[in-house]
Coordinates of C-alpha atoms in Angstrom, one line a residue:
Chain A
Q1367 CA 0.0 0.0 0.0
V1368 CA 1.0 3.6 -0.4
Q1369 CA 3.2 5.0 2.3
L1370 CA 4.7 8.5 2.8
Q1371 CA 7.8 9.3 4.8
E1372 CA 9.1 12.7 5.8
S1373 CA 12.7 13.5 6.2
G1374 CA 14.9 16.5 6.9
P1375 CA 16.6 18.5 9.7
G1376 CA 14.9 18.5 13.1
L1377 CA 16.4 21.8 14.1
V1378 CA 16.5 25.0 12.0
K1379 CA 17.9 28.4 13.1
P1380 CA 15.7 31.5 13.0
S1381 CA 15.7 33.4 9.7
E1382 CA 16.9 30.3 7.8
T1383 CA 15.0 28.0 5.4
L1384 CA 13.3 24.9 6.6
S1385 CA 13.6 22.0 4.0
L1386 CA 11.7 18.7 4.1
T1387 CA 11.2 15.9 1.7
C1388 CA 8.4 13.4 1.5
T1389 CA 9.2 10.0 -0.1
V1390 CA 6.3 8.1 -1.6
S1391 CA 6.5 4.3 -1.7
G1392 CA 4.0 1.7 -3.0
G1393 CA 2.6 4.3 -5.4
S1394 CA 3.7 7.0 -7.7
V1395 CA 3.8 10.8 -7.2
S1396 CA 3.2 11.0 -10.9
S1397 CA -0.3 9.6 -10.6
G1398 CA -2.6 12.2 -12.1
S1399 CA -5.3 11.2 -9.6
Y1400 CA -3.9 12.9 -6.5
Y1401 CA -2.5 16.1 -5.1
W1402 CA 0.4 15.9 -2.6
S1403 CA 0.2 18.1 0.4
W1404 CA 2.1 19.5 3.4
I1405 CA 0.3 20.1 6.7
R1406 CA 1.7 21.2 10.0
Q1407 CA 0.7 21.1 13.7
P1408 CA 2.4 23.2 16.3
P1409 CA 2.9 21.5 19.7
G1410 CA -0.5 21.1 21.4
K1411 CA -2.4 22.9 18.7
G1412 CA -4.5 22.2 15.6
L1413 CA -3.7 21.4 12.0
E1414 CA -2.7 23.9 9.4
W1415 CA -2.7 23.1 5.7
I1416 CA 0.5 24.6 4.0
G1417 CA 0.0 23.7 0.4
Y1418 CA -0.2 21.1 -2.3
I1419 CA 1.5 20.2 -5.6
Y1420 CA 0.3 18.2 -8.6
Y1421 CA 2.7 15.9 -10.5
S1422 CA 2.8 18.5 -13.3
G1423 CA 4.3 21.0 -10.9
S1424 CA 1.3 23.2 -10.4
T1425 CA 0.9 24.3 -6.8
N1426 CA -1.6 25.9 -4.4
Y1427 CA -0.5 27.5 -1.2
N1428 CA -2.2 28.7 2.0
P1429 CA -2.4 32.5 1.6
S1430 CA -1.1 33.0 5.1
L1431 CA 2.2 31.3 4.2
K1432 CA 2.4 31.8 0.4
S1433 CA 5.2 34.4 0.5
R1434 CA 7.5 32.0 2.3
V1435 CA 6.5 28.6 0.9
T1436 CA 7.8 26.6 -2.1
I1437 CA 6.6 23.0 -2.8
S1438 CA 8.3 21.1 -5.6
V1439 CA 8.1 17.6 -7.0
D1440 CA 10.8 15.2 -8.2
T1441 CA 9.0 12.4 -10.2
S1442 CA 12.3 10.6 -10.9
K1443 CA 12.8 10.1 -7.1
N1444 CA 9.1 9.8 -6.3
Q1445 CA 9.4 12.6 -3.9
F1446 CA 8.0 16.0 -3.2
S1447 CA 9.5 18.7 -1.0
L1448 CA 8.7 21.7 1.1
K1449 CA 10.8 24.8 1.6
L1450 CA 9.7 27.4 4.2
S1451 CA 11.9 30.5 4.3
S1452 CA 12.6 33.1 7.0
V1453 CA 11.4 30.8 9.8
T1454 CA 10.7 31.9 13.3
A1455 CA 9.8 30.1 16.5
A1456 CA 6.1 30.2 15.3
D1457 CA 7.1 27.7 12.6
T1458 CA 8.0 25.1 15.2
A1459 CA 5.7 22.2 14.5
V1460 CA 5.2 18.6 13.4
Y1461 CA 5.2 18.6 9.7
Y1462 CA 3.2 16.0 7.8
C1463 CA 3.1 15.1 4.2
A1464 CA -0.2 13.7 2.9
R1465 CA -1.9 12.4 -0.2
Q1466 CA -4.9 14.3 -1.2
G1467 CA -7.8 12.9 -3.3
P1468 CA -8.6 11.1 -5.5
I1469 CA -9.1 14.4 -7.3
A1470 CA -12.1 13.3 -9.3
A1471 CA -14.0 12.1 -6.2
R1472 CA -12.9 14.0 -3.2
P1473 CA -10.2 16.5 -4.1
F1474 CA -9.6 17.8 -0.6
A1475 CA -9.6 14.6 1.5
F1476 CA -6.3 13.7 3.0
D1477 CA -6.4 10.0 2.9
I1478 CA -2.8 8.9 3.5
W1479 CA -0.4 10.7 5.8
G1480 CA 3.2 10.3 6.7
Q1481 CA 4.1 9.8 10.4
G1482 CA 5.2 13.4 10.7
T1483 CA 8.5 15.0 11.6
M1484 CA 9.1 17.5 14.4
V1485 CA 10.9 20.7 13.3
T1486 CA 12.1 23.1 16.0
V1487 CA 13.2 26.6 15.2
S1488 CA 15.8 27.7 17.6
S1489 CA 19.2 29.2 17.7
Chain B
D1154 CA -12.5 33.9 4.7
I1155 CA -14.5 30.9 5.9
Q1156 CA -14.3 30.3 9.6
M1157 CA -14.9 26.9 11.2
T1158 CA -16.3 26.6 14.7
Q1159 CA -15.9 23.1 16.2
S1160 CA -17.6 22.2 19.5
P1161 CA -17.1 21.2 22.2
S1162 CA -13.3 21.5 22.5
S1163 CA -13.3 18.5 24.8
L1164 CA -15.7 16.0 26.2
S1165 CA -15.8 13.1 28.6
A1166 CA -18.1 10.2 28.1
S1167 CA -18.5 6.6 29.2
V1168 CA -17.9 3.5 27.2
G1169 CA -21.0 2.8 25.2
D1170 CA -22.2 6.4 25.2
R1171 CA -23.3 8.2 22.1
V1172 CA -20.9 11.0 21.3
T1173 CA -21.7 14.0 19.1
I1174 CA -19.4 16.7 17.8
T1175 CA -20.5 19.7 15.8
C1176 CA -18.8 21.9 13.2
Q1177 CA -20.3 25.1 12.0
A1178 CA -19.1 27.0 8.9
S1179 CA -19.4 30.8 8.6
Q1180 CA -20.9 30.4 5.2
D1181 CA -22.4 27.7 3.0
I1182 CA -19.9 25.0 2.1
S1183 CA -22.4 22.5 0.7
N1184 CA -21.1 19.0 1.8
Y1185 CA -17.4 19.9 1.5
L1186 CA -16.5 18.6 4.9
N1187 CA -14.3 15.8 6.2
W1188 CA -13.7 14.4 9.6
Y1189 CA -10.4 13.0 11.0
Q1190 CA -9.3 11.1 14.1
Q1191 CA -5.9 11.8 15.6
K1192 CA -4.5 9.7 18.4
P1193 CA -1.6 11.0 20.6
G1194 CA 1.7 11.0 18.7
K1195 CA 0.1 9.8 15.5
A1196 CA -0.9 11.3 12.2
P1197 CA -4.6 12.1 11.6
K1198 CA -6.8 9.4 10.0
L1199 CA -9.6 10.2 7.6
L1200 CA -12.9 8.8 8.9
I1201 CA -15.6 10.6 7.0
Y1202 CA -15.5 12.5 3.7
D1203 CA -18.1 14.7 1.9
A1204 CA -19.9 15.1 5.2
S1205 CA -21.4 11.7 5.4
N1206 CA -19.4 9.1 3.5
L1207 CA -17.6 6.5 5.6
E1208 CA -14.0 5.9 4.5
T1209 CA -13.2 2.3 3.6
G1210 CA -12.3 0.3 6.7
V1211 CA -13.6 2.7 9.2
P1212 CA -16.1 1.1 11.8
S1213 CA -19.7 1.8 11.2
R1214 CA -20.1 3.3 14.7
F1215 CA -18.7 6.5 13.2
S1216 CA -21.0 8.6 11.1
G1217 CA -21.4 12.2 9.8
S1218 CA -24.3 14.3 8.6
G1219 CA -25.1 17.8 7.6
S1220 CA -24.8 20.2 4.7
G1221 CA -24.6 24.0 4.2
T1222 CA -23.2 25.4 7.5
D1223 CA -24.0 22.9 10.1
F1224 CA -22.4 19.5 10.4
T1225 CA -22.4 16.7 13.0
F1226 CA -20.0 13.8 13.7
T1227 CA -21.3 10.9 15.8
I1228 CA -19.8 7.9 17.5
S1229 CA -22.8 5.7 18.2
S1230 CA -21.2 3.7 21.0
L1231 CA -17.9 5.0 22.3
Q1232 CA -15.1 2.5 22.6
P1233 CA -11.9 2.7 24.6
E1234 CA -9.9 2.8 21.3
D1235 CA -11.8 5.9 20.2
I1236 CA -9.9 8.1 22.7
A1237 CA -8.5 10.8 20.4
T1238 CA -8.9 14.3 19.1
Y1239 CA -11.3 14.7 16.2
Y1240 CA -11.0 17.4 13.6
C1241 CA -13.4 18.7 11.0
Q1242 CA -11.9 20.1 7.7
Q1243 CA -13.7 22.1 5.1
Y1244 CA -12.6 22.6 1.5
D1245 CA -15.1 25.0 0.0
N1246 CA -12.1 27.2 -0.9
L1247 CA -8.9 26.0 0.5
P1248 CA -8.5 23.3 3.2
L1249 CA -9.2 24.6 6.7
F1250 CA -9.4 22.5 9.9
G1251 CA -11.5 23.1 12.9
G1252 CA -10.0 23.5 16.3
G1253 CA -10.5 19.9 17.3
T1254 CA -12.4 18.0 20.0
K1255 CA -10.6 15.9 22.5
V1256 CA -12.6 12.9 23.5
E1257 CA -11.8 11.2 26.8
I1258 CA -13.3 8.3 28.7
K1259 CA -15.2 9.2 31.9

């Protein structure tokens, strides 16, 4: 079955760029049936959608983060990635990657999630 | 922007009880609402999509209803393994999650 796994540094300094990668196994990021999303959850708080990418490279971002977010896809590695620039302590959170869809039936249902990775912003 | 109000923020119930959680949207979102379960330290799990459709493999004691601005999530008979935080999520425009409801056993 399809599995997602986040990877990347667990500690990022303020003002630097947070970079995470999600590796998809058991399925293909090139599937035209799904979007691929990033979602985060600050400690003890709720969920915040960051953005999604389609295999073609088209993206959609949360307006509140749009100026700092870049999501990209590497179909050759079956991965998609998140970059969040100019981070502050407020960006400390568990970051999840998730599959979204199928687009034709339920385009905004997050049906498969990675286990999540904690990223702390601190000097 | 659409606002989502989920209530209550927490509840305590006995095993076997019927549990109800509500989610209210600030404007009509048709049936564009999903429900998730998140256990401590785990990723959320999709339970209900399009307001009332049970995700494959999810026990039938979970159900959802509603359309427009008012939605309800129900556990018909609370089980010990249902202890979790539950989130609604709308997608009329862009995905937005409710604040969550923490369900505990009394």
